[in-house]
Amino acid sequence: MGLTKNDFNESKNTKEEFGVSTLLIHSDDILNGRTVNDVAPPINVSTTFRYSKNSDDWIPWRDQTQEQQNKLLNEDFVYSRLSHPNNIRLETNLNKVFKGYTTVYNSGLSTFNAIMTYVNPSQVFFEDCYHGIKSISRIWERNNSVKVYTKLDDIFDNLQEGDLVHLESPINPYGTVIDVAKYIDFAHSKKAFVVWDATFAPPPVLDPWKFDVDFVIHSLTKYFGGHSDLLAGALITRDSSINTVLKNDRIYLGTNIGNLEAYLLLRSLRTYEMRYKQQSANVADLVRWISENNDNYKRIGLKITHALLQKDTFVKDQLEGELTTPVFSLYLKDFETCKKFISNLNFFQHATSLGGVESLVELRCLTDPHIDLNLIRISVGCEDSKDLINDIKKSLENCLETI
Ligand SMILES: Cc1ncc(COP(=O)(O)O)c(C=O)c1O
């Protein structure tokens, strides 16, 4: 395949363009067969690794060149907080599909904290985004007097060199897309950093590099994990020297992904694109049905938000192909009606998170302190869409009958 170990630059020069599934199934082949000829990547659970038997190799950490330290991180393992065979295999794989240098973490949120630690901004700007990003920013405000702005338009009057602008599109929980270009252009004119949380539109749905951002983050817990059984995050840059700093910081922040999670995630990557395609086709069916039947449920105040219902041209600039984000939100007229709707669903389990093969519904205010009480987030899974539509239909009818 010509896919080489842990080096994005080498792949830039190859003419062949591989599909996402091919990349996720084969990008770590280069690490195959170190001990046995297994097809399924093994899990290595060791936290500590023997030093070389040759005492000439024992060089004090402070005397090591960057190259020697990189070798310790990538090949000759020391301690699993630094790195381990599972996270290296995962990063080797993800570098290709993310088209950059990937550092994996023990959660999606750890990626944002890693960026804050690297950039060390005086000011941070965001608007609608995952609530955890807001809460981390508030910790930095409390401890380090970082100024927090909650409107992206505030950058036009306040942004300074070295500040951080956080973008999320499509947005959790609405599943809608925002026009990011003006924010990115302005931020770069001020020499500020821009991070794009693309969790809701992973490759090949969206290519944030097209918009020239500095960092891309993904909660791998969601679509890449896909089975609601692991927490992980990826932080990608196109600058190898930044990547080196991030990997070194991660040692001392203690945020490397665990052995088991890395193993589970590598297994999940193999089926990611199939799952995402099914979830995307399902959400299209559900959003179409709900928007076409909206009028029947006016009495219970049904409203829906999703990118497929947005007509703006910037939506297609971001979500270029046939795929779309498998999350949308519904509003019903009040808190009680929301509770009734959720209680009567069969296939949508009432739980937080998203991206798994099983459909979930959440009364979002149960975990998000910043959201409307009557907003219901739906994460569409891989079930048959006609069964999901029937489930929603029955529950809406029930709300109408008991109003
Ligand atoms: C858009 C987005 N970004 C980041 C995160 C945080 O990810 P994690 O839960 O893996 O820390 C989430 C979690 O829901 C999310 O939805």
PDB file of C-alpha atoms and ligand atoms in Angstrom, residues 107-109 130 168 172 197 199-200 219 221-222 232, ligand 1:
ATOM      1  CA  SER A 107     -11.109  11.635  26.033  1.00  0.00           C
ATOM      2  CA  GLY A 108     -12.327  14.193  23.546  1.00  0.00           C
ATOM      3  CA  LEU A 109     -12.226  16.891  26.213  1.00  0.00           C
ATOM      4  CA  TYR A 130     -20.230  21.051  23.376  1.00  0.00           C
ATOM      5  CA  GLU A 168     -17.670  23.618  16.295  1.00  0.00           C
ATOM      6  CA  ASN A 172     -23.862  19.670  19.247  1.00  0.00           C
ATOM      7  CA  ASP A 197     -14.139  20.464  16.668  1.00  0.00           C
ATOM      8  CA  THR A 199     -16.644  15.420  15.945  1.00  0.00           C
ATOM      9  CA  PHE A 200     -20.049  15.611  14.252  1.00  0.00           C
ATOM     10  CA  SER A 219     -14.091  13.017  20.240  1.00  0.00           C
ATOM     11  CA  THR A 221     -15.722   8.273  21.737  1.00  0.00           C
ATOM     12  CA  LYS A 222     -18.471   8.983  19.205  1.00  0.00           C
ATOM     13  CA  ALA A 232     -10.933   8.766  23.452  1.00  0.00           C
TER      14      ALA A 232
HETATM   15  C1  LIG B   1     -18.776  17.900  19.811  1.00  0.00           C
HETATM   16  C2  LIG B   1     -18.107  17.260  20.997  1.00  0.00           C
HETATM   17  N1  LIG B   1     -16.842  17.573  21.284  1.00  0.00           N
HETATM   18  C3  LIG B   1     -16.204  17.043  22.350  1.00  0.00           C
HETATM   19  C4  LIG B   1     -16.846  16.157  23.179  1.00  0.00           C
HETATM   20  C5  LIG B   1     -16.120  15.587  24.361  1.00  0.00           C
HETATM   21  O1  LIG B   1     -15.772  14.273  24.089  1.00  0.00           O
HETATM   22  P1  LIG B   1     -15.516  13.171  25.233  1.00  0.00           P
HETATM   23  O2  LIG B   1     -16.818  12.868  25.851  1.00  0.00           O
HETATM   24  O3  LIG B   1     -14.903  12.040  24.473  1.00  0.00           O
HETATM   25  O4  LIG B   1     -14.562  13.797  26.205  1.00  0.00           O
HETATM   26  C6  LIG B   1     -18.169  15.803  22.926  1.00  0.00           C
HETATM   27  C7  LIG B   1     -18.891  14.868  23.817  1.00  0.00           C
HETATM   28  O5  LIG B   1     -20.075  14.684  23.715  1.00  0.00           O
HETATM   29  C8  LIG B   1     -18.818  16.362  21.799  1.00  0.00           C
HETATM   30  O6  LIG B   1     -20.089  16.065  21.505  1.00  0.00           O
END
